[in-house]
Amino acid sequence: MATDKQTPPQQQESGSESISSVLSEKRKFPPPTEFSNAAHISSMEDYEKLYAEAAKDPEAYWAGIAEQFHWEKPWEKVLDWQPPYAKWFPGATTNICYNAVDRHVNSWRKNKAAVIWEGEEGDQRVLTYAELHRQVSKFANVLKIAGVKPGDRVAIYMGMVPELVIAVLACARVGAVHNVIFAGFAAHAITERVNDSKAKLIICADGTRRRGSTINLKNIVDEAIVNTPSVRSVIVLKVTGEEVNMHDGMDHWWHDLMGLAMDHNEPEFVDAEHPLFILYTSGSTGKPKGILHTTGGYMVHAANSFKYVFDIKDEDIYWCTADVGWITGHSYLVYGPLLNGATLMMYEGAPNYPQWDRFWDIINRHKITILYTAPTAIRAFIRAGDEWVTKHDLSSLRLLGTVGEPINPKAWMWYHTVVGQEKCPIVDTWWQTETGGILVSPLPGATPTKPGTATRPLPGIMVDVVRKDGEPCKSNEGGYLVIKKPWPSMLRTIYGDNKRYEETYWSEFKDMYFTGDGARKDEDGYIWIMGRVDDVVNVSGHRLGTSEVESALVAHEAVAEAAVVSRPDDLKGNALIAFVTLKDEYQGDMKLREDLRNHVSREIGPIAKPDEIRWAQGLPKTRSGKIMRRLLRELASSKEIKGDVTTLEDSGVLEQLREQEEED
Ligand code: WT7
């Protein structure tokens, strides 16, 4: 690749070094003065100063933050870095559950609400820090009775009930490694994960509620563990009262064991590098990757990033709508908020149950001050109509956040005006399961935001956009997003597979972590994520990030959602195919195809004009809301769908798309 170095990006052939960026967004929103005045970090000058300080001596910066936590034994060194393997705070011992719970029980916060829970049917529970402490300690004793030792893996498969948080914290308390498996996954996914991690124990619920009906989780576990030799016992929490089979010697009721356990439990102080959890993420192909996070560094960054990105105050009622089965739930529903002694909202059900205003109703009734959700949810709310939002008083909100995929500028503007009433800053937070915590995000009291960008890296985080040869891109030149220095909450490896860890993240660029995302840095140094590089399309020698073409489509008034993929084309190398979901009132408008093609051409140039537009009732998505472009790519080239479709949320969508193809 070195010979290509001098080639200007515009003239490059396919497979070249950079990615063309076509989206231009000029709107800029400074933080409201009132918000800045009360914020932890209240100006860009303060941010720049902190960033420069941290960049000069990252280890001193992280040590300064780490000092705010309880360590049973101090570290000998801040970082031991033998690329690509990092040890943070080696020599130190701590317990993350102690830091997230006991510390607050020993303070004025003991009677503060830690978790405010609402079930789908409207039932409510509040756990103070003292009550959370009591239950977690008791359940930690249960784990000990069940023979769980430090380092043992424990799988957790339950819906969004407070006991899920209790189970996670109790594992950490005894030094066990939790592996939360999203309750929407099928038996096969459990078997695969449990066998890969060799979990000894599964904690599950009898069932979970979803859109007014129930799903029997225990039956799914029964099916999954036919082929999991490592599992010795299953602890079952009664939630829905489903009929379940309890197997003698193997299955135990949560409430029976809790009845036997004492209240008091001494936390197990473990090495800073002791594994805390494994969380599986689906690779685009092949078996899921068990992302391994460890204790000390993860704690430091999850807590610190939460504090500054969400500008958390003791008066806040913070709501992260993600499921604990995803990394967002780990870092910003459980650990980040509790490590800060915050009050968190936890909701069990669907966003549209019983109606499309459930979120806004919850915000109004619980006086939520900070809302953290995903672009896919925002687009669904736009489609449902503003009146569901506007009929509720949302004046308690002071800050909004998004995560998971690039937020289209149009969705950003809607979030800003309709939900945020133009007074709430939006933090568009970029990170990954692998990064453990947010790495790129506005600081809401400091950073002027622009719709569609996660803006600047947090202090201590060295990200850059580079060409294929590793050289930094010029301003606004699209390239590959990399991280140049280790950070405390980075994944330590892929569980049991160091080789895959090295190959996936550390082989593309020398001594730099490759995120897999395409991005560009604009004139203000703001990072614009252009999507996964696997999704980059190459048209006539120009590499385009699909998310930009999608944003242009979504900007059209008729469009609810869009996904763009490419199909090999003799002439252009690749042709662009757009799958478009129309808003209800525009369905059946025959003229729209041409309108949309011209619209994209106008917005970003003829190069990005889709060759074909296909109507879609819905788009295939993973259960965490990401569009599965791989499937659309296969559909677009009329290929058989191959590979793993177990993470697909609704398989009916694929059928509809196939039928659509025949009609067109
Ligand atoms: C990938 C990571 C991190 C928690 C949820 C997803 C995409 C994530 C953003 C954002 C643009 C984003 C990236 C990233 N992504 N946040 N704010 N803007 N893209 O975790 O499942 O590990 O996915 O999600 O492509 O690499 P994940």
XYZ file of C-alpha atoms and ligand atoms in Angstrom:
691
model
C 0.000 0.000 0.000
C 2.947 2.314 0.554
C 3.165 3.126 -3.164
C -0.359 4.530 -3.129
C 0.559 7.110 -0.545
C 0.794 10.066 -2.872
C -2.406 9.391 -4.793
C -5.034 12.041 -4.157
C -8.172 10.325 -2.929
C -10.409 11.688 -5.702
C -8.478 9.778 -8.329
C -8.247 6.494 -6.593
C -9.510 3.263 -8.006
C -11.585 0.749 -6.148
C -9.979 -0.651 -3.020
C -8.251 2.647 -2.506
C -7.212 4.291 0.701
C -10.011 6.612 1.556
C -13.764 6.792 1.609
C -15.582 9.648 -0.111
C -17.743 11.715 2.130
C -20.764 13.332 0.623
C -22.916 14.537 3.451
C -22.634 18.150 4.382
C -24.354 19.332 7.500
C -23.783 22.896 8.570
C -26.217 23.439 11.437
C -24.553 23.949 14.790
C -26.119 24.065 18.254
C -24.169 25.548 21.157
C -25.134 24.216 24.600
C -27.833 26.336 26.266
C -26.190 28.824 28.662
C -28.289 27.666 31.586
C -27.156 24.097 31.032
C -23.490 25.070 30.707
C -23.535 27.167 33.834
C -24.497 24.181 35.961
C -22.451 21.549 34.085
C -19.395 19.610 35.301
C -17.511 20.819 32.243
C -18.903 24.075 31.030
C -16.854 25.323 28.116
C -14.843 24.180 25.143
C -11.788 25.824 26.734
C -12.158 23.559 29.769
C -12.576 20.531 27.523
C -9.530 21.446 25.413
C -7.475 21.983 28.525
C -8.441 18.664 30.041
C -7.956 16.883 26.719
C -4.460 18.331 26.297
C -3.515 17.445 29.868
C -4.729 13.874 29.450
C -2.974 13.530 26.093
C 0.301 14.696 27.589
C 0.268 12.114 30.350
C -2.591 9.635 29.928
C -1.461 7.440 32.803
C -1.478 10.320 35.265
C -4.911 11.322 33.989
C -6.412 7.850 34.483
C -4.715 7.427 37.855
C -6.312 10.683 39.008
C -9.747 9.326 38.172
C -9.037 5.890 39.628
C -8.172 7.447 42.979
C -11.831 8.326 43.472
C -12.727 4.660 43.967
C -12.122 2.184 46.721
C -9.117 -0.070 46.124
C -8.359 -2.654 48.748
C -4.749 -2.688 47.623
C -3.147 0.127 45.580
C -1.705 -0.422 42.092
C 1.990 -0.821 41.472
C 1.743 0.712 38.050
C -1.018 2.404 36.078
C -0.533 0.531 32.818
C 1.416 -2.444 31.614
C 1.106 -2.342 27.794
C 2.443 -5.174 25.708
C 0.649 -4.585 22.446
C -2.057 -5.669 21.955
C -2.432 -6.782 25.562
C -3.065 -4.265 28.319
C -3.060 -4.576 32.069
C -4.536 -1.573 33.856
C -3.717 -0.896 37.491
C -1.706 -4.113 37.926
C -1.140 -5.116 41.513
C -4.317 -3.429 42.737
C -7.337 -5.227 44.124
C -10.901 -3.967 44.247
C -14.524 -5.010 43.934
C -16.811 -3.202 41.485
C -19.966 -4.158 43.393
C -18.500 -2.677 46.560
C -17.811 0.536 44.650
C -21.259 0.603 43.026
C -23.310 -0.255 46.105
C -21.584 -0.466 49.517
C -19.822 2.874 49.094
C -23.190 4.635 48.807
C -24.734 2.687 51.669
C -21.919 4.064 53.799
C -22.912 7.613 52.804
C -25.991 9.868 52.898
C -27.164 8.092 49.761
C -28.194 4.951 51.639
C -31.895 5.789 51.389
C -31.676 7.310 47.938
C -33.488 5.416 45.164
C -31.014 3.370 43.173
C -33.479 1.636 40.858
C -36.982 2.774 39.941
C -38.574 -0.058 38.049
C -41.748 -0.177 36.002
C -43.159 -3.360 34.525
C -45.018 -3.542 31.271
C -48.356 -3.851 33.053
C -47.631 -0.707 35.062
C -46.461 -2.375 38.294
C -43.687 -0.456 40.055
C -40.858 -1.124 42.479
C -38.232 1.132 44.018
C -34.965 -0.172 45.430
C -32.961 2.189 47.597
C -29.209 1.729 47.771
C -29.670 0.057 51.177
C -32.253 -2.373 49.800
C -30.180 -3.084 46.710
C -27.243 -3.787 48.991
C -29.262 -6.204 51.103
C -30.552 -8.152 48.107
C -27.235 -8.249 46.294
C -25.452 -9.454 49.462
C -28.052 -12.146 49.997
C -27.866 -13.309 46.406
C -24.071 -13.307 46.569
C -24.460 -15.773 49.430
C -26.811 -17.822 47.253
C -24.122 -17.983 44.575
C -21.682 -19.223 47.171
C -24.143 -21.874 48.338
C -24.433 -22.928 44.692
C -20.675 -23.474 44.666
C -19.728 -20.483 42.527
C -16.055 -19.559 42.970
C -14.109 -16.489 41.771
C -13.436 -16.817 38.052
C -16.382 -19.181 37.407
C -18.627 -18.172 34.534
C -22.326 -17.607 35.194
C -24.869 -17.157 32.409
C -27.860 -14.883 33.052
C -30.984 -15.136 30.909
C -33.872 -13.038 32.122
C -36.037 -10.071 31.181
C -35.656 -6.512 32.421
C -36.553 -6.989 36.077
C -34.585 -5.614 39.062
C -33.309 -9.120 39.856
C -31.330 -8.981 36.624
C -29.336 -6.092 38.073
C -29.091 -7.928 41.392
C -27.768 -11.065 39.684
C -25.164 -9.108 37.714
C -23.913 -7.273 40.810
C -23.892 -10.415 42.940
C -21.686 -12.177 40.383
C -19.250 -9.279 40.498
C -19.385 -9.328 44.282
C -18.202 -12.929 44.518
C -15.712 -12.549 41.654
C -17.724 -14.652 39.191
C -17.713 -13.704 35.504
C -21.192 -12.814 34.285
C -22.403 -13.499 30.814
C -25.760 -11.864 30.226
C -27.631 -13.395 27.311
C -30.379 -11.201 25.873
C -33.763 -12.725 26.705
C -34.844 -12.447 23.079
C -32.308 -15.027 21.953
C -33.327 -18.590 21.161
C -32.058 -21.843 22.684
C -29.332 -22.282 20.104
C -27.771 -18.925 21.006
C -27.717 -19.880 24.700
C -26.108 -23.258 23.981
C -23.436 -21.624 21.860
C -22.585 -18.988 24.473
C -22.719 -21.295 27.478
C -20.459 -23.806 25.760
C -17.976 -21.178 24.672
C -17.714 -19.721 28.181
C -18.194 -23.077 29.962
C -20.656 -21.576 32.404
C -21.336 -23.599 35.509
C -24.575 -21.935 36.473
C -27.481 -20.347 34.633
C -29.677 -17.772 36.314
C -32.972 -17.356 34.505
C -36.571 -16.311 35.005
C -39.598 -18.514 34.488
C -40.773 -16.065 31.883
C -40.775 -12.508 30.669
C -43.528 -10.164 29.532
C -43.565 -8.681 26.075
C -46.388 -6.698 24.468
C -49.052 -8.064 26.713
C -48.118 -11.726 26.408
C -45.468 -13.831 28.108
C -42.517 -15.836 26.850
C -41.496 -18.938 28.767
C -37.754 -18.505 29.269
C -37.259 -21.585 31.418
C -38.493 -23.864 28.606
C -35.933 -22.259 26.309
C -33.191 -22.868 28.888
C -34.324 -26.508 29.230
C -33.936 -26.900 25.479
C -30.568 -25.120 25.449
C -28.904 -27.139 28.203
C -29.440 -30.535 26.640
C -26.062 -29.895 25.013
C -24.164 -27.926 27.649
C -22.050 -30.304 29.762
C -20.553 -27.508 31.908
C -23.865 -26.469 33.506
C -24.394 -27.883 36.993
C -27.392 -25.899 38.159
C -30.085 -23.441 37.166
C -31.577 -20.813 39.465
C -35.071 -19.773 38.431
C -36.693 -16.479 39.396
C -40.484 -16.440 39.444
C -41.669 -13.462 37.392
C -44.696 -14.425 35.305
C -45.825 -17.566 37.137
C -45.568 -19.664 33.957
C -45.735 -23.380 34.281
C -42.164 -24.692 34.301
C -40.478 -28.043 34.796
C -38.157 -28.039 37.788
C -35.610 -30.826 37.569
C -34.498 -32.383 40.833
C -30.944 -31.637 41.809
C -30.480 -29.259 38.873
C -33.120 -26.507 39.145
C -33.684 -24.300 42.183
C -36.099 -21.484 42.825
C -34.512 -18.104 43.470
C -36.910 -17.427 46.370
C -36.147 -20.747 48.077
C -32.403 -20.092 48.006
C -32.829 -16.469 49.099
C -34.785 -17.791 52.066
C -31.731 -19.754 53.164
C -29.159 -17.045 52.646
C -27.857 -14.574 55.214
C -28.012 -10.822 54.636
C -24.375 -10.168 55.233
C -21.770 -10.869 52.585
C -18.132 -9.824 52.427
C -17.212 -8.799 48.872
C -14.398 -10.699 47.232
C -11.594 -8.244 46.493
C -10.102 -9.319 43.193
C -7.171 -8.305 41.061
C -7.803 -5.229 38.888
C -7.405 -7.491 35.851
C -9.765 -10.147 37.165
C -12.375 -10.883 34.440
C -15.674 -9.142 35.164
C -17.853 -10.210 32.259
C -18.061 -11.778 28.853
C -20.548 -10.336 26.417
C -21.063 -11.929 23.029
C -21.412 -9.811 19.920
C -22.242 -11.270 16.571
C -19.475 -11.034 14.068
C -20.782 -10.440 10.535
C -19.993 -14.093 9.876
C -18.944 -17.021 11.988
C -19.555 -17.643 15.635
C -20.189 -14.803 18.061
C -17.207 -13.175 19.722
C -16.998 -13.369 23.504
C -15.786 -9.884 24.379
C -13.913 -10.039 27.677
C -13.858 -7.088 30.062
C -11.961 -6.945 33.331
C -12.588 -5.189 36.612
C -10.502 -2.119 37.446
C -10.124 -0.332 34.134
C -13.712 -1.000 33.128
C -14.925 0.442 36.418
C -12.859 3.592 36.050
C -13.994 4.412 32.534
C -17.644 3.300 32.824
C -18.049 5.530 35.882
C -16.091 8.514 34.638
C -17.574 8.601 31.130
C -21.065 8.336 32.634
C -20.422 11.242 34.970
C -19.212 13.637 32.285
C -21.199 12.603 29.212
C -24.491 12.603 31.112
C -23.397 15.432 33.405
C -24.969 13.443 36.223
C -26.213 15.174 39.376
C -27.752 13.707 42.491
C -31.170 15.147 41.583
C -31.278 13.396 38.210
C -33.542 10.535 37.289
C -31.725 8.898 34.476
C -33.248 6.466 31.998
C -31.320 4.260 29.613
C -33.797 2.324 27.491
C -31.310 -0.369 26.425
C -31.625 -3.958 27.597
C -29.018 -5.217 30.050
C -28.337 -7.914 27.438
C -26.329 -5.344 25.457
C -23.174 -3.472 26.427
C -25.177 -0.238 26.714
C -27.168 -1.867 29.493
C -24.009 -3.098 31.223
C -22.147 0.199 31.206
C -24.937 2.778 31.275
C -27.862 1.080 32.937
C -26.040 -0.887 35.634
C -22.425 0.037 36.316
C -22.016 3.680 35.231
C -25.083 5.021 37.074
C -24.619 2.946 40.235
C -20.911 3.726 40.482
C -21.986 7.379 40.532
C -24.713 6.859 43.128
C -27.335 7.931 40.591
C -31.042 7.070 40.422
C -31.871 4.998 37.392
C -35.125 4.121 35.709
C -35.584 0.581 34.438
C -38.511 -0.379 32.196
C -39.433 -3.931 31.362
C -41.579 -3.657 28.266
C -41.931 -2.525 24.674
C -41.873 1.149 23.634
C -45.283 0.854 21.961
C -47.166 -0.985 24.679
C -50.006 -0.442 25.255
C -49.584 2.489 22.867
C -46.918 4.514 21.100
C -46.676 7.002 23.945
C -45.362 4.626 26.614
C -41.912 6.268 26.787
C -43.318 9.793 26.997
C -45.822 8.707 29.614
C -42.998 7.198 31.699
C -40.914 10.354 31.340
C -43.795 12.501 32.517
C -44.850 10.283 35.429
C -41.332 9.618 36.762
C -39.990 13.068 35.930
C -37.083 11.634 33.985
C -34.324 14.200 33.481
C -31.961 12.306 31.162
C -33.019 9.961 28.368
C -30.567 7.678 26.552
C -31.959 5.711 23.614
C -31.173 4.522 20.067
C -31.709 6.056 16.605
C -33.811 3.062 15.567
C -36.275 3.866 18.367
C -36.288 7.534 17.402
C -37.126 6.699 13.791
C -39.952 4.447 14.944
C -41.361 7.292 17.066
C -41.180 9.687 14.121
C -43.136 7.219 12.075
C -45.777 6.816 14.784
C -46.471 10.560 14.774
C -45.608 13.599 16.892
C -48.948 13.691 18.703
C -47.920 10.715 20.884
C -45.066 12.817 22.187
C -46.585 16.257 22.352
C -49.589 15.211 24.421
C -47.248 14.618 27.388
C -45.447 17.135 29.538
C -41.762 16.433 29.003
C -40.454 19.529 30.771
C -38.475 17.432 33.286
C -36.025 16.408 30.529
C -32.730 18.273 30.492
C -30.466 16.026 28.425
C -30.897 13.497 25.599
C -28.538 10.824 24.349
C -28.299 8.351 21.484
C -26.181 5.324 20.720
C -25.920 2.368 18.383
C -25.665 3.696 14.862
C -25.250 6.997 13.083
C -28.263 9.177 13.785
C -29.595 10.685 10.578
C -29.632 14.490 10.809
C -33.377 14.461 10.290
C -33.912 12.120 13.250
C -31.522 14.273 15.310
C -33.565 17.411 14.521
C -36.794 15.679 15.478
C -35.281 14.484 18.770
C -34.035 18.013 19.393
C -37.284 19.852 18.625
C -40.125 17.467 19.415
C -38.663 15.613 22.414
C -36.075 18.098 23.659
C -38.202 21.218 23.063
C -35.008 22.805 21.740
C -33.644 23.139 25.258
C -31.910 19.785 25.819
C -28.419 19.140 24.486
C -28.074 15.850 22.588
C -25.107 13.591 23.264
C -24.555 11.325 20.255
C -22.250 8.762 21.840
C -19.970 6.585 19.731
C -18.560 3.389 21.201
C -18.666 -0.405 20.871
C -19.088 -3.552 22.945
C -15.329 -3.810 22.644
C -14.588 -0.316 23.950
C -16.538 -0.942 27.162
C -17.591 2.687 27.403
C -18.226 5.832 25.396
C -15.141 7.120 23.568
C -16.464 9.852 21.283
C -19.232 12.161 22.444
C -20.094 15.769 23.089
C -19.757 16.977 26.678
C -23.224 18.469 26.966
C -22.264 21.677 28.768
C -19.303 22.368 26.523
C -19.474 20.985 23.000
C -21.503 22.735 20.293
C -23.323 19.882 18.538
C -24.100 19.280 14.875
C -26.836 16.863 13.801
C -25.279 13.514 12.895
C -21.857 13.647 14.531
C -20.580 12.192 17.801
C -18.183 15.183 17.805
C -14.909 14.858 19.750
C -13.140 12.131 21.723
C -13.343 12.166 25.508
C -10.222 13.235 27.414
C -7.705 10.387 27.567
C -8.993 8.853 24.314
C -6.777 9.126 21.261
C -8.849 8.441 18.153
C -7.993 9.274 14.593
C -9.155 8.727 11.046
C -6.502 7.149 8.859
C -5.961 5.882 5.348
C -5.371 2.250 4.591
C -1.635 2.747 5.085
C -2.180 4.175 8.551
C -1.396 7.778 7.631
C -3.838 10.337 9.067
C -6.502 11.532 6.653
C -6.805 15.171 5.744
C -9.674 17.218 7.077
C -12.981 15.877 5.727
C -11.327 12.976 3.978
C -13.079 9.706 4.795
C -11.019 6.852 6.175
C -10.830 4.294 8.944
C -11.545 5.066 12.580
C -8.729 3.879 14.844
C -7.731 4.255 18.479
C -4.080 5.041 18.965
C -3.526 4.455 22.671
C -4.886 1.821 25.056
C -7.769 2.936 27.279
C -8.848 1.420 30.616
C -12.131 -0.170 29.531
C -10.822 -1.743 26.338
C -11.605 -5.391 25.745
C -8.744 -7.585 26.905
C -9.307 -10.352 24.386
C -11.944 -12.477 22.706
C -12.630 -15.109 25.326
C -10.521 -18.176 24.626
C -9.311 -16.882 21.273
C -6.330 -14.525 21.413
C -5.621 -15.146 17.759
C -9.024 -13.888 16.671
C -8.535 -10.885 18.977
C -5.240 -10.017 17.324
C -6.563 -10.568 13.824
C -9.855 -8.744 14.229
C -8.652 -5.597 15.935
C -4.889 -5.291 15.672
C -3.791 -6.586 12.296
C -5.179 -3.913 9.971
C -2.944 -1.160 11.382
C 0.267 -1.438 13.335
C -0.184 -0.795 17.053
C -3.547 0.839 16.536
C -6.926 -0.579 17.437
C -9.144 -0.826 14.352
C -12.790 -0.133 15.108
C -14.187 -1.477 11.834
C -15.947 1.853 11.251
C -15.458 4.307 8.424
C -15.367 7.961 9.450
C -14.196 11.429 8.604
C -13.006 14.295 10.742
C -14.381 17.699 9.801
C -12.823 21.138 10.069
C -13.703 21.315 13.780
C -12.136 17.922 14.445
C -15.607 16.368 14.796
C -15.868 12.672 13.972
C -18.602 11.677 11.508
C -19.187 7.930 11.520
C -19.942 6.656 8.035
C -20.921 3.133 9.103
C -19.091 -0.171 9.197
C -16.436 -0.441 6.512
C -17.984 -3.767 5.513
C -20.969 -1.661 4.471
C -18.976 0.799 2.402
C -20.031 0.686 -1.224
C -17.807 1.302 -4.163
C -19.441 3.111 -7.061
C -17.358 4.005 -10.101
C -14.252 3.995 -7.975
C -15.737 6.154 -5.232
C -16.121 4.567 -1.854
C -19.305 5.808 -0.239
C -20.450 5.265 3.323
C -23.946 3.831 3.093
C -25.132 5.805 6.088
C -24.718 9.083 4.235
C -26.878 7.990 1.323
C -29.395 6.684 3.839
C -29.449 10.007 5.651
C -30.174 11.780 2.382
C -33.087 9.438 1.712
C -34.453 9.806 5.228
C -34.306 13.581 4.821
C -37.098 13.280 2.225
C -40.526 13.923 3.756
C -42.011 10.651 2.490
C -39.342 8.368 3.946
C -39.474 6.714 7.356
C -36.388 4.542 7.079
C -33.852 3.499 4.455
C -31.004 1.057 3.958
C -28.560 1.224 1.096
C -26.451 -1.649 -0.212
C -24.562 -2.394 -3.377
C -24.826 -5.062 -6.042
C -22.024 -5.938 -8.453
C -22.493 -4.130 -11.729
C -20.526 -4.668 -14.899
C -20.345 -1.031 -15.773
C -19.968 0.828 -12.496
C -18.323 -1.854 -10.452
C -21.273 -1.612 -8.110
C -24.819 -0.374 -8.355
C -26.633 1.193 -5.412
C -29.843 -0.419 -4.237
C -31.957 1.409 -1.674
C -34.554 -0.340 0.452
C -37.012 2.319 1.552
C -39.832 2.280 4.084
C -42.365 4.991 3.338
C -44.478 6.838 5.862
C -48.034 5.509 5.833
C -49.558 8.483 4.052
C -47.141 8.142 1.130
C -47.661 4.432 0.462
C -48.595 3.699 -3.133
C -47.324 6.969 -4.595
C -45.925 5.736 -7.908
C -44.046 8.915 -8.684
C -41.890 8.667 -5.609
C -39.202 6.364 -6.980
C -37.981 8.949 -9.423
C -38.458 11.757 -6.903
C -36.266 9.991 -4.400
C -33.510 9.226 -6.867
C -33.437 12.870 -7.904
C -33.587 13.980 -4.319
C -30.426 12.011 -3.448
C -28.738 13.325 -6.529
C -29.548 16.880 -5.469
C -28.562 16.362 -1.848
C -25.225 14.656 -2.354
C -24.523 14.411 -6.066
C -25.261 12.134 -9.012
C -22.629 9.634 -7.884
C -24.849 8.606 -4.969
C -28.082 8.343 -6.958
C -29.550 4.899 -6.242
C -29.844 2.708 -9.317
C -32.832 0.991 -7.899
C -35.319 1.737 -5.163
C -37.249 -1.049 -3.540
C -40.165 -0.497 -1.212
C -39.942 -2.272 2.119
C -42.629 -2.585 4.773
C -39.846 -3.068 7.295
C -36.099 -3.594 7.264
C -34.321 -6.650 8.645
C -32.724 -5.693 11.949
C -30.801 -7.319 14.714
C -32.477 -7.377 18.060
C -30.366 -4.422 19.118
C -31.840 -2.437 16.237
C -29.042 -2.477 13.696
C -30.047 -2.888 10.067
C -28.643 -6.168 8.710
C -27.253 -4.864 5.453
C -25.546 -8.166 4.792
C -28.955 -9.787 4.219
C -30.104 -6.927 2.031
C -26.931 -7.231 0.011
C -27.689 -10.874 -0.622
C -31.302 -10.054 -1.496
C -30.203 -7.297 -3.855
C -27.987 -9.666 -5.795
C -30.750 -12.308 -5.708
C -28.509 -14.645 -3.836
C -29.574 -17.200 -1.313
C -29.395 -15.821 2.214
C -26.412 -17.480 3.804
C -24.797 -17.291 7.197
C -26.191 -16.577 10.593
C -29.718 -15.155 10.773
C -30.352 -16.071 14.408
C -29.899 -12.475 15.530
C -32.642 -11.274 13.172
C -35.476 -9.636 15.100
C -38.373 -10.474 12.816
C -37.832 -13.073 10.117
C -41.158 -12.153 8.471
C -39.505 -9.023 7.150
C -37.216 -11.035 4.881
C -40.171 -12.890 3.400
C -41.960 -9.632 2.671
C -38.905 -8.260 0.952
C -38.576 -11.355 -1.215
C -42.219 -11.110 -2.265
C -41.795 -7.449 -3.016
C -39.000 -8.345 -5.381
C -41.309 -10.617 -7.358
C -44.022 -7.985 -7.611
C -41.727 -5.207 -8.794
C -20.978 -0.220 16.441
C -20.801 -0.925 17.764
C -21.988 0.933 21.838
C -23.245 0.438 22.239
C -24.181 -0.038 21.215
C -23.609 -0.693 19.998
C -22.063 1.700 15.673
C -22.430 2.863 17.871
C -22.668 4.922 17.235
C -22.848 6.324 17.055
C -22.503 6.009 14.767
C -22.420 4.130 16.098
C -20.660 1.672 15.142
C -19.925 0.811 16.153
N -22.284 2.862 16.526
N -22.666 4.105 18.313
N -23.113 7.148 18.068
N -22.755 6.815 15.795
N -22.331 4.674 14.870
O -22.582 -1.577 20.303
O -23.231 -3.570 18.974
O -20.844 -3.234 19.755
O -21.835 -1.839 17.915
O -22.199 0.508 16.449
O -20.664 1.081 13.882
O -18.745 0.233 15.654
P -22.100 -2.631 19.269
